[in-house]
Amino acid sequence: RKATTITFDSVAIQNNNCTSQGLFNIPTVDTLNIYDSVFDTNTGGLFNIGTSGTINIQNATIRNNDANTQPSFMSISSCNEFAIANSTGDTNRGGAMEGGGIVYLESANIVSMISCQWSNDRVIVGAGVFLIGSLTSSLQLVDTIFSG
């Protein structure tokens, strides 16, 4: 199987009403890169990802997204490395189910969050902004603020 890479660079994804499968339903991906992008005022969840190698998010703005039953930004079944840096989340609303935060990592090996700010986010059920079901190696939080 060939390695797969998906890259979102300088995109704006706004005002979408997504199904429970998310706006982007990606069963398998080796590398998902999101750079300099805005995700604003979407409902129903954006990314539904099965198995992934590396998810790399840099300079993303994630705001005003709302999910009734699933995570409002990204749901991931299995991920080797999840890294988010220099990003902000504001006034997102997570769903009414276990894992219904802004990002739900069912299983991850390495998670890092560097220079991020999360404010005024609300989750109906589950653990705040990020919910990690199983973490097998390391969690790194650096210069990151959760408020509101």
Coordinates of C-alpha atoms in Angstrom, one line a residue:
R1 CA 0.0 0.0 0.0
K2 CA 1.3 3.5 -0.9
A3 CA 1.6 6.0 1.9
T4 CA -1.1 8.6 1.9
T5 CA -0.7 12.3 2.8
I6 CA -3.6 14.8 2.9
T7 CA -2.7 18.5 3.3
F8 CA -5.0 21.5 4.0
D9 CA -3.0 24.7 3.6
S10 CA -4.5 28.1 3.9
V11 CA -8.1 27.0 3.6
A12 CA -11.3 28.3 5.2
I13 CA -14.1 25.8 6.0
Q14 CA -17.1 27.7 7.2
N15 CA -20.9 27.4 7.7
N16 CA -21.2 23.7 6.9
N17 CA -23.9 21.4 8.3
C18 CA -22.2 18.0 8.6
T19 CA -23.6 14.5 9.1
S20 CA -22.5 12.3 11.9
Q21 CA -19.8 11.0 9.6
G22 CA -18.1 14.4 9.6
L23 CA -17.5 16.7 6.7
F24 CA -14.3 14.7 6.0
N25 CA -14.6 11.0 6.6
I26 CA -11.1 9.5 6.3
P27 CA -10.9 5.8 7.1
T28 CA -7.0 5.6 6.9
V29 CA -4.3 8.2 6.4
D30 CA -0.6 8.1 7.0
T31 CA -0.1 11.9 7.4
L32 CA -2.7 14.6 7.8
N33 CA -1.3 18.2 7.7
I34 CA -3.4 21.3 8.4
Y35 CA -1.6 24.6 8.1
D36 CA -2.8 28.2 8.4
S37 CA -6.5 27.3 8.1
V38 CA -9.8 28.5 9.7
F39 CA -12.7 26.2 10.7
D40 CA -15.6 28.5 11.7
T41 CA -19.3 28.0 12.4
N42 CA -19.7 24.4 11.3
T43 CA -22.2 22.0 12.9
G44 CA -22.2 18.3 13.3
G45 CA -18.4 17.6 13.4
L46 CA -15.7 18.1 10.8
F47 CA -13.1 15.3 10.7
N48 CA -14.0 11.6 11.2
I49 CA -10.6 9.8 11.0
G50 CA -10.1 6.0 11.5
T51 CA -6.4 5.0 11.6
S52 CA -3.7 7.6 11.2
G53 CA 0.0 7.8 11.5
T54 CA 0.7 11.5 12.1
I55 CA -1.7 14.4 12.4
N56 CA 0.1 17.8 12.3
I57 CA -1.9 21.0 12.9
Q58 CA -0.2 24.4 12.8
N59 CA -1.7 27.9 12.9
A60 CA -5.3 26.8 12.9
T61 CA -8.3 28.8 14.1
I62 CA -11.1 26.6 15.3
R63 CA -14.1 28.6 16.4
N64 CA -17.9 28.5 16.8
N65 CA -18.2 24.9 15.8
D66 CA -21.1 23.0 17.3
A67 CA -21.7 19.2 17.5
N68 CA -24.8 17.6 18.9
T69 CA -23.5 14.1 19.3
Q70 CA -19.8 13.9 18.3
P71 CA -16.7 16.0 18.7
S72 CA -17.1 19.3 17.0
F73 CA -13.7 19.4 15.3
M74 CA -12.0 16.0 15.0
S75 CA -12.8 12.4 16.0
I76 CA -9.9 9.9 15.7
S77 CA -10.0 6.2 16.3
S78 CA -6.3 5.5 16.4
C79 CA -3.3 7.9 15.9
N80 CA 0.4 7.3 16.4
E81 CA 1.2 11.0 16.8
F82 CA -1.1 14.0 17.2
A83 CA 0.6 17.4 17.3
I84 CA -1.1 20.8 17.4
A85 CA 0.8 24.1 17.6
N86 CA 0.2 27.9 17.4
S87 CA -3.5 27.4 17.2
T88 CA -6.6 28.8 18.9
G89 CA -10.0 27.4 19.7
D90 CA -12.9 29.6 20.8
T91 CA -16.5 29.0 21.6
N92 CA -16.7 25.5 20.3
R93 CA -19.4 23.2 21.6
G94 CA -18.7 19.5 22.0
G95 CA -21.3 16.8 21.7
A96 CA -23.5 14.9 24.1
M97 CA -21.8 11.5 24.2
E98 CA -18.7 9.9 25.6
G99 CA -15.8 11.5 23.6
G100 CA -17.9 14.5 22.7
G101 CA -15.2 17.1 23.2
I102 CA -13.6 19.3 20.6
V103 CA -11.1 16.6 19.7
Y104 CA -11.5 13.0 20.7
L105 CA -8.5 10.6 20.4
E106 CA -9.8 7.1 21.1
S107 CA -6.2 5.8 21.1
A108 CA -3.0 7.7 20.7
N109 CA 0.7 7.0 21.2
I110 CA 2.1 10.6 21.4
V111 CA 0.2 13.8 21.9
S112 CA 1.6 17.3 21.9
M113 CA 0.1 20.8 22.2
I114 CA 2.4 23.7 21.9
S115 CA 1.5 27.4 22.1
C116 CA -2.2 27.0 21.9
Q117 CA -5.1 28.9 23.5
W118 CA -8.6 27.4 24.1
S119 CA -11.3 29.7 25.5
N120 CA -15.0 29.6 26.1
D121 CA -15.3 26.0 24.8
R122 CA -18.2 24.0 26.2
V123 CA -18.7 20.2 26.3
I124 CA -22.0 18.6 27.2
V125 CA -20.6 15.2 28.1
G126 CA -16.9 14.1 28.5
A127 CA -13.7 15.7 29.3
G128 CA -13.3 19.3 28.2
V129 CA -11.6 20.3 25.0
F130 CA -9.5 17.1 24.4
L131 CA -10.5 13.6 25.4
I132 CA -7.9 10.9 25.1
G133 CA -9.2 7.4 25.6
S134 CA -5.9 5.6 25.7
L135 CA -2.4 7.2 25.7
T136 CA 0.5 4.7 25.3
S137 CA 3.6 7.0 25.3
S138 CA 3.6 10.7 26.1
L139 CA 1.6 13.9 26.5
Q140 CA 3.3 17.2 26.1
L141 CA 1.6 20.6 26.9
V142 CA 3.8 23.7 26.4
D143 CA 2.7 27.4 26.6
T144 CA -0.9 26.4 26.3
I145 CA -3.9 28.1 28.0
F146 CA -7.4 26.8 28.7
S147 CA -9.8 29.5 29.9
G148 CA -13.5 30.3 30.2

